[in-house]
Short mmCIF file of C-alpha atoms and ligand atoms in Angstrom, two decimals:
data_model
loop_
_atom_site.label_atom_id
_atom_site.label_comp_id
_atom_site.label_asym_id
_atom_site.label_seq_id
_atom_site.Cartn_x
_atom_site.Cartn_y
_atom_site.Cartn_z
CA UNK A 1 0.02 -0.03 -0.01
CA UNK A 2 1.32 3.38 -1.05
CA UNK A 3 0.12 6.33 1.10
CA UNK A 4 -0.92 9.64 -0.55
CA UNK A 5 0.88 12.21 1.59
CA UNK A 6 -0.42 15.39 -0.04
CA UNK A 7 -3.05 15.99 -2.76
CA UNK A 8 -3.88 19.16 -4.64
CA UNK A 9 -6.10 20.11 -7.56
CA UNK A 10 -4.23 21.64 -10.37
CA UNK A 11 -7.34 22.13 -12.41
CA UNK A 12 -10.92 20.63 -12.13
CA UNK A 13 -9.71 17.49 -13.87
CA UNK A 14 -5.99 17.36 -13.03
CA UNK A 15 -4.64 16.23 -9.67
CA UNK A 16 -1.23 16.43 -8.21
CA UNK A 17 -0.27 13.98 -5.45
CA UNK A 18 2.77 13.16 -3.48
CA UNK A 19 2.98 9.39 -2.67
CA UNK A 20 5.19 7.69 -0.07
CA UNK A 21 7.47 5.41 -2.12
CA UNK A 22 11.01 5.70 -0.79
CA UNK A 23 12.57 2.89 -2.89
CA UNK A 24 11.33 4.56 -6.12
CA UNK A 25 12.28 8.12 -4.92
CA UNK A 26 15.85 6.83 -4.38
CA UNK A 27 16.23 5.63 -8.00
CA UNK A 28 14.04 7.93 -9.99
CA UNK A 29 15.39 9.68 -13.14
CA UNK A 30 13.79 12.21 -15.51
CA UNK A 31 11.58 10.56 -18.12
CA UNK A 32 10.78 7.45 -16.09
CA UNK A 33 7.30 6.34 -15.03
CA UNK A 34 5.42 4.13 -12.57
CA UNK A 35 2.57 1.72 -13.12
CA UNK A 36 -0.15 1.95 -10.46
CA UNK A 37 -3.28 -0.10 -9.62
CA UNK A 38 -5.69 1.99 -7.53
CA UNK A 39 -7.61 -0.90 -6.02
CA UNK A 40 -7.95 -4.72 -6.32
CA UNK A 41 -10.38 -4.52 -9.20
CA UNK A 42 -8.39 -1.76 -11.02
CA UNK A 43 -6.39 -1.78 -14.23
CA UNK A 44 -2.63 -1.08 -14.22
CA UNK A 45 -2.03 2.35 -15.52
CA UNK A 46 1.25 4.22 -16.33
CA UNK A 47 1.93 7.70 -14.87
CA UNK A 48 5.19 9.66 -15.32
CA UNK A 49 7.25 10.73 -12.41
CA UNK A 50 6.60 14.47 -12.19
CA UNK A 51 9.11 14.81 -9.43
CA UNK A 52 10.64 12.97 -6.45
CA UNK A 53 12.27 13.72 -3.07
CA UNK A 54 14.75 11.23 -1.90
CA UNK A 55 14.90 12.78 1.65
CA UNK A 56 11.11 12.76 2.03
CA UNK A 57 10.80 9.31 0.30
CA UNK A 58 8.08 10.60 -1.87
CA UNK A 59 7.29 10.70 -5.59
CA UNK A 60 5.01 13.24 -7.28
CA UNK A 61 2.39 12.28 -9.81
CA UNK A 62 0.08 14.40 -11.94
CA UNK A 63 -2.91 12.66 -13.39
CA UNK A 64 -5.69 13.86 -15.69
CA UNK A 65 -9.20 12.25 -15.31
CA UNK A 66 -9.95 10.56 -18.51
CA UNK A 67 -11.41 7.20 -17.53
CA UNK A 68 -12.14 4.79 -14.78
CA UNK A 69 -8.75 4.48 -13.22
CA UNK A 70 -7.90 8.16 -13.31
CA UNK A 71 -11.37 8.98 -11.92
CA UNK A 72 -10.80 6.52 -9.11
CA UNK A 73 -7.43 8.03 -8.33
CA UNK A 74 -8.84 11.47 -8.30
CA UNK A 75 -11.41 10.39 -5.56
CA UNK A 76 -8.56 9.37 -3.20
CA UNK A 77 -7.54 11.93 -0.55
CA UNK A 78 -4.42 12.51 1.44
CA UNK A 79 -3.96 9.79 3.98
CA UNK A 80 -5.56 7.17 1.74
CA UNK A 81 -3.65 4.55 -0.27
CA UNK A 82 -2.91 3.35 -3.77
CA UNK A 83 -2.87 -0.43 -3.73
CA UNK A 84 0.07 -1.19 -6.07
CA UNK A 85 2.89 0.91 -7.47
CA UNK A 86 5.78 -0.30 -9.44
CA UNK A 87 8.74 1.60 -10.79
CA UNK A 88 10.76 3.41 -11.79
CA UNK A 89 10.08 2.02 -15.26
CA UNK A 90 11.31 2.89 -18.68
CA UNK A 91 14.61 4.29 -19.89
CA UNK A 92 15.58 7.71 -18.39
CA UNK A 93 15.72 10.78 -20.62
CA UNK A 94 19.08 11.43 -22.37
CA UNK A 95 20.60 14.33 -20.33
CA UNK A 96 23.70 15.93 -21.72
CA UNK A 97 24.98 19.36 -22.55
CA UNK A 98 23.44 19.67 -25.98
CA UNK A 99 23.57 23.41 -26.29
CA UNK A 100 20.11 24.93 -26.75
CA UNK A 101 17.17 22.78 -26.02
CA UNK A 102 13.45 23.52 -26.53
CA UNK A 103 11.15 21.75 -24.03
CA UNK A 104 7.51 21.68 -25.21
CA UNK A 105 4.76 20.46 -22.73
CA UNK A 106 1.02 20.18 -23.78
CA UNK A 107 -1.70 19.63 -21.25
CA UNK A 108 -0.83 17.14 -18.62
CA UNK A 109 2.52 16.67 -20.48
CA UNK A 110 3.72 19.80 -18.76
CA UNK A 111 4.30 17.62 -15.59
CA UNK A 112 6.79 15.12 -17.12
CA UNK A 113 8.59 17.99 -18.99
CA UNK A 114 9.42 19.71 -15.68
CA UNK A 115 12.06 17.30 -14.33
CA UNK A 116 13.54 16.89 -17.83
CA UNK A 117 13.87 20.63 -18.30
CA UNK A 118 15.44 20.97 -14.82
CA UNK A 119 17.99 18.26 -15.55
CA UNK A 120 18.83 19.77 -18.86
CA UNK A 121 19.35 23.25 -17.24
CA UNK A 122 21.52 21.67 -14.59
CA UNK A 123 23.59 20.06 -17.26
CA UNK A 124 24.43 23.49 -18.69
CA UNK A 125 21.96 23.80 -21.58
CA UNK A 126 20.01 27.01 -22.57
CA UNK A 127 16.49 25.85 -21.97
CA UNK A 128 13.65 27.40 -23.89
CA UNK A 129 10.34 26.11 -22.70
CA UNK A 130 6.93 26.31 -24.41
CA UNK A 131 3.84 25.11 -22.51
CA UNK A 132 0.25 25.00 -23.60
CA UNK A 133 -3.26 23.94 -22.71
CA UNK A 134 -6.61 24.02 -24.12
CA UNK A 135 -7.72 26.81 -21.84
CA UNK A 136 -6.59 28.69 -18.82
CA UNK A 137 -8.16 26.30 -16.22
CA UNK A 138 -6.14 23.37 -17.64
CA UNK A 139 -2.79 25.16 -17.34
CA UNK A 140 -0.48 24.53 -14.38
CA UNK A 141 3.10 24.74 -13.26
CA UNK A 142 3.86 27.93 -15.27
CA UNK A 143 6.10 29.23 -12.47
CA UNK A 144 7.81 25.91 -11.97
CA UNK A 145 8.76 25.74 -15.63
CA UNK A 146 9.87 29.39 -15.63
CA UNK A 147 12.24 28.60 -12.66
CA UNK A 148 14.17 26.09 -14.79
CA UNK A 149 14.04 27.81 -18.12
CA UNK A 150 15.96 30.71 -19.75
CA UNK A 151 12.78 31.59 -21.76
CA UNK A 152 9.22 30.54 -21.37
CA UNK A 153 6.22 30.97 -23.69
CA UNK A 154 2.74 29.99 -22.64
CA UNK A 155 -0.13 29.35 -25.06
CA UNK A 156 -3.88 28.48 -24.73
CA UNK A 157 -5.82 27.08 -27.69
CA UNK A 158 -8.74 29.45 -26.87
CA UNK A 159 -6.78 32.47 -25.90
CA UNK A 160 -8.21 32.51 -22.38
CA UNK A 161 -4.67 33.10 -21.07
CA UNK A 162 -1.29 34.26 -22.45
CA UNK A 163 -0.76 33.73 -26.16
CA UNK A 164 -3.65 32.34 -28.19
CA UNK A 165 -2.84 29.34 -30.32
CA UNK A 166 -1.00 25.99 -30.38
CA UNK A 167 2.46 25.26 -29.08
CA UNK A 168 3.67 24.55 -32.57
CA UNK A 169 3.52 28.24 -33.48
CA UNK A 170 6.12 29.57 -30.95
CA UNK A 171 8.15 26.38 -31.61
CA UNK A 172 8.43 27.20 -35.27
CA UNK A 173 9.28 30.87 -34.45
CA UNK A 174 12.12 29.73 -32.09
CA UNK A 175 13.52 27.45 -34.80
CA UNK A 176 13.37 30.26 -37.41
CA UNK A 177 14.92 32.78 -35.08
CA UNK A 178 17.49 30.73 -33.20
CA UNK A 179 19.45 28.70 -35.73
CA UNK A 180 21.34 27.04 -32.91
CA UNK A 181 18.54 24.80 -31.52
CA UNK A 182 20.25 21.38 -30.89
CA UNK A 183 17.33 19.36 -29.59
CA UNK A 184 13.58 19.54 -29.04
CA UNK A 185 11.69 17.52 -26.35
CA UNK A 186 7.92 17.40 -26.78
CA UNK A 187 5.56 15.71 -24.40
CA UNK A 188 1.81 15.83 -24.43
CA UNK A 189 -1.18 14.35 -26.40
CA UNK A 190 0.02 12.13 -29.28
CA UNK A 191 -1.43 14.51 -31.81
CA UNK A 192 0.60 17.43 -30.28
CA UNK A 193 3.84 15.40 -30.36
CA UNK A 194 3.14 14.41 -34.05
CA UNK A 195 2.77 18.05 -35.06
CA UNK A 196 5.76 19.16 -33.12
CA UNK A 197 7.82 16.53 -34.86
CA UNK A 198 6.42 17.69 -38.29
CA UNK A 199 7.37 21.26 -37.32
CA UNK A 200 10.98 20.47 -36.46
CA UNK A 201 11.61 18.00 -39.32
CA UNK A 202 12.35 20.68 -42.00
CA UNK A 203 14.78 22.29 -39.61
CA UNK A 204 16.58 18.90 -39.02
CA UNK A 205 16.45 19.21 -35.28
CA UNK A 206 16.40 15.99 -33.34
CA UNK A 207 13.03 15.71 -31.61
CA UNK A 208 12.33 13.48 -28.65
CA UNK A 209 8.77 12.48 -27.80
CA UNK A 210 7.35 10.32 -25.02
CA UNK A 211 4.96 7.79 -26.28
CA UNK A 212 1.75 7.30 -24.39
CA UNK A 213 0.79 3.86 -25.82
CA UNK A 214 -1.47 1.61 -23.77
CA UNK A 215 0.56 -0.39 -21.31
CA UNK A 216 -0.23 -3.32 -19.00
CA UNK A 217 2.84 -5.02 -17.44
CA UNK A 218 5.37 -2.26 -18.16
CA UNK A 219 8.19 -4.89 -18.33
CA UNK A 220 8.30 -5.78 -22.06
CA UNK A 221 6.29 -8.99 -21.75
CA UNK A 222 2.73 -8.44 -22.80
CA UNK A 223 3.36 -6.58 -26.11
CA UNK A 224 0.50 -4.15 -25.48
CA UNK A 225 2.55 -0.99 -25.79
CA UNK A 226 3.95 -1.98 -29.30
CA UNK A 227 4.93 0.92 -31.42
CA UNK A 228 6.86 1.26 -34.64
CA UNK A 229 9.89 3.50 -34.74
CA UNK A 230 12.02 3.74 -37.90
CA UNK A 231 10.13 0.74 -39.23
CA UNK A 232 11.21 -1.45 -36.21
CA UNK A 233 8.77 -2.75 -33.59
CA UNK A 234 9.63 -1.35 -30.13
CA UNK A 235 7.99 -1.78 -26.71
CA UNK A 236 7.45 1.75 -25.28
CA UNK A 237 7.73 0.47 -21.70
CA UNK A 238 11.26 -0.89 -21.99
CA UNK A 239 12.70 0.55 -25.19
CA UNK A 240 11.20 4.04 -24.39
CA UNK A 241 9.00 5.69 -23.58
CA UNK A 242 11.10 8.38 -25.40
CA UNK A 243 11.73 7.97 -29.04
CA UNK A 244 12.81 10.06 -32.05
CA UNK A 245 9.57 11.78 -33.16
CA UNK A 246 10.63 11.85 -36.75
CA UNK A 247 10.79 8.05 -36.88
CA UNK A 248 7.48 7.25 -35.16
CA UNK A 249 4.61 5.65 -37.10
CA UNK A 250 1.96 8.03 -35.64
CA UNK A 251 -0.98 6.33 -37.36
CA UNK A 252 -0.23 3.04 -35.80
CA UNK A 253 -0.01 4.77 -32.31
CA UNK A 254 -3.37 6.49 -32.86
CA UNK A 255 -5.03 3.31 -33.96
CA UNK A 256 -3.67 1.25 -31.03
CA UNK A 257 -4.71 4.00 -28.51
CA UNK A 258 -8.28 3.52 -29.71
CA UNK A 259 -8.54 -0.24 -29.43
CA UNK A 260 -10.49 -0.32 -26.22
CA UNK A 261 -12.55 2.85 -26.77
CA UNK A 262 -15.96 1.11 -26.23
CA UNK A 263 -14.87 -0.86 -23.25
CA UNK A 264 -13.32 2.25 -21.64
CA UNK A 265 -16.55 4.24 -22.24
CA UNK A 266 -18.84 1.55 -20.75
CA UNK A 267 -16.43 0.99 -17.86
CA UNK A 268 -16.53 4.73 -16.95
CA UNK A 269 -20.26 4.95 -17.32
CA UNK A 270 -20.71 1.98 -15.03
CA UNK A 271 -18.19 3.24 -12.45
CA UNK A 272 -19.87 6.71 -12.39
CA UNK A 273 -23.40 5.17 -12.00
CA UNK A 274 -22.23 3.00 -9.01
CA UNK A 275 -20.20 5.81 -7.47
CA UNK A 276 -23.11 8.33 -7.82
CA UNK A 277 -25.54 5.88 -6.29
CA UNK A 278 -23.39 5.10 -3.36
CA UNK A 279 -22.36 8.84 -2.74
C1 LIG B 1 4.54 6.07 -20.16
C2 LIG B 1 3.23 6.76 -19.93
C3 LIG B 1 3.20 7.84 -19.01
C4 LIG B 1 1.99 8.41 -18.77
N1 LIG B 1 1.98 9.47 -17.85
C5 LIG B 1 0.90 10.09 -17.51
C6 LIG B 1 0.80 11.14 -16.59
O1 LIG B 1 1.85 11.43 -15.95
N2 LIG B 1 -0.36 11.69 -16.29
C7 LIG B 1 -1.52 11.37 -16.91
O2 LIG B 1 -2.58 11.89 -16.66
N3 LIG B 1 -1.53 10.36 -17.89
C8 LIG B 1 -0.38 9.75 -18.18
N4 LIG B 1 -0.40 8.70 -19.13
C9 LIG B 1 -1.63 8.30 -19.72
C10 LIG B 1 -2.44 7.48 -18.69
O3 LIG B 1 -1.75 6.34 -18.40
C11 LIG B 1 -3.87 7.17 -19.19
O4 LIG B 1 -4.55 8.40 -19.23
C12 LIG B 1 -4.59 6.27 -18.27
O5 LIG B 1 -4.08 4.90 -18.38
C13 LIG B 1 -6.03 6.23 -18.59
O6 LIG B 1 -6.65 5.19 -17.78
P1 LIG B 1 -8.20 5.33 -17.36
O7 LIG B 1 -8.66 3.98 -16.81
O8 LIG B 1 -8.43 6.53 -16.42
O9 LIG B 1 -8.83 5.61 -18.72
P2 LIG B 1 -9.42 4.66 -19.85
O10 LIG B 1 -10.91 4.84 -19.95
O11 LIG B 1 -8.89 3.30 -19.65
O12 LIG B 1 -8.69 5.21 -21.09
C14 LIG B 1 -8.80 6.58 -21.50
C15 LIG B 1 -7.66 6.83 -22.42
O13 LIG B 1 -6.38 6.50 -21.77
C16 LIG B 1 -5.57 5.55 -22.58
N5 LIG B 1 -5.20 4.45 -21.68
C17 LIG B 1 -6.05 3.59 -21.17
N6 LIG B 1 -5.44 2.63 -20.42
C18 LIG B 1 -4.08 2.89 -20.60
C19 LIG B 1 -2.89 2.29 -20.13
N7 LIG B 1 -2.89 1.17 -19.37
N8 LIG B 1 -1.64 2.79 -20.53
C20 LIG B 1 -1.69 3.91 -21.25
N9 LIG B 1 -2.82 4.52 -21.74
C21 LIG B 1 -3.91 4.10 -21.44
C22 LIG B 1 -6.56 5.08 -23.63
O14 LIG B 1 -5.95 4.95 -24.87
C23 LIG B 1 -7.63 6.07 -23.73
O15 LIG B 1 -7.45 6.98 -24.71
C24 LIG B 1 0.81 8.08 -19.43
C25 LIG B 1 0.80 7.03 -20.41
C26 LIG B 1 2.02 6.38 -20.62
C27 LIG B 1 2.15 5.21 -21.64
S1 LIG B 2 3.38 -2.74 -21.41
FE1 LIG B 2 3.60 -4.90 -21.80
S2 LIG B 2 5.25 -4.96 -23.19
FE2 LIG B 2 5.13 -2.84 -22.67
#
């Protein structure tokens, strides 16, 4: 059992929680993730390490409510427990002195970008961050990102805060203006990562994305997280989750993300109807 030490709402549908997990906090590296099971009838779901504190023995998770497991998680309070939690999983982000790095975070992807941007800054890079959300109420951690960035641009799709538009627009401007961009890291919804990769391709700037394929075991055995990168089959849980965005077969990823759409919808409806009746 893993105790939720603190919990905070970052938006009406996004929760931040610190969870007691000393063994994971000791080993965690930027880009890695955990797989949790909220209760004994729950699915295993992956969540990226948004931060960790070795001294406190805690890890930080940021989860957006999209289906049954993330709704269940959102209903847990500080002092309550997550049944199972395994990690750190996946290969850590490549952290080196590249020169100038652009870190792009979209939606809940802002959380995993934070420890990567911080590590890149500590490694001596110039870090230009761009974060975006659909609207103001879904935007979080602007100040955290600013604290580890040399420059920060914020966008909202609907213009309810900061610059109106998509993250790809300031990304293109930075690439046009700053000929010295050495690497781009883009994390967010798959469609955003695809378009960030398309934006950077003509400039020939290596672009790393973190693939959010469906996962079950997280150890390379079930094959559920299968993706195709450069024409080669990879398992996102053990070969990634970070890959070269210019090499990813995005259509395969989109199709595989939709495999259980009907089951996910009916599972959430059924959970909501039980939860509402018992509340
Ligand atoms: C490596 C990795 C890191 C992730 N990090 C975060 C994070 O930090 N914060 C966050 O909010 N989300 C993160 N996700 C996505 C998160 O795992 C899914 O939103 C979650 O599994 C949805 O489960 P659900 O039961 O709430 O929704 P469901 O109704 O089951 O599904 C809703 C959507 O989530 C996707 N999904 C469902 N089950 C899984 C699964 N087991 N693995 C991956 N995707 C799934 C489906 O494709 C569907 O589009 C990450 C995904 C991966 C692969
Ligand atoms: S989640 Fe099973 S192989 Fe990756």
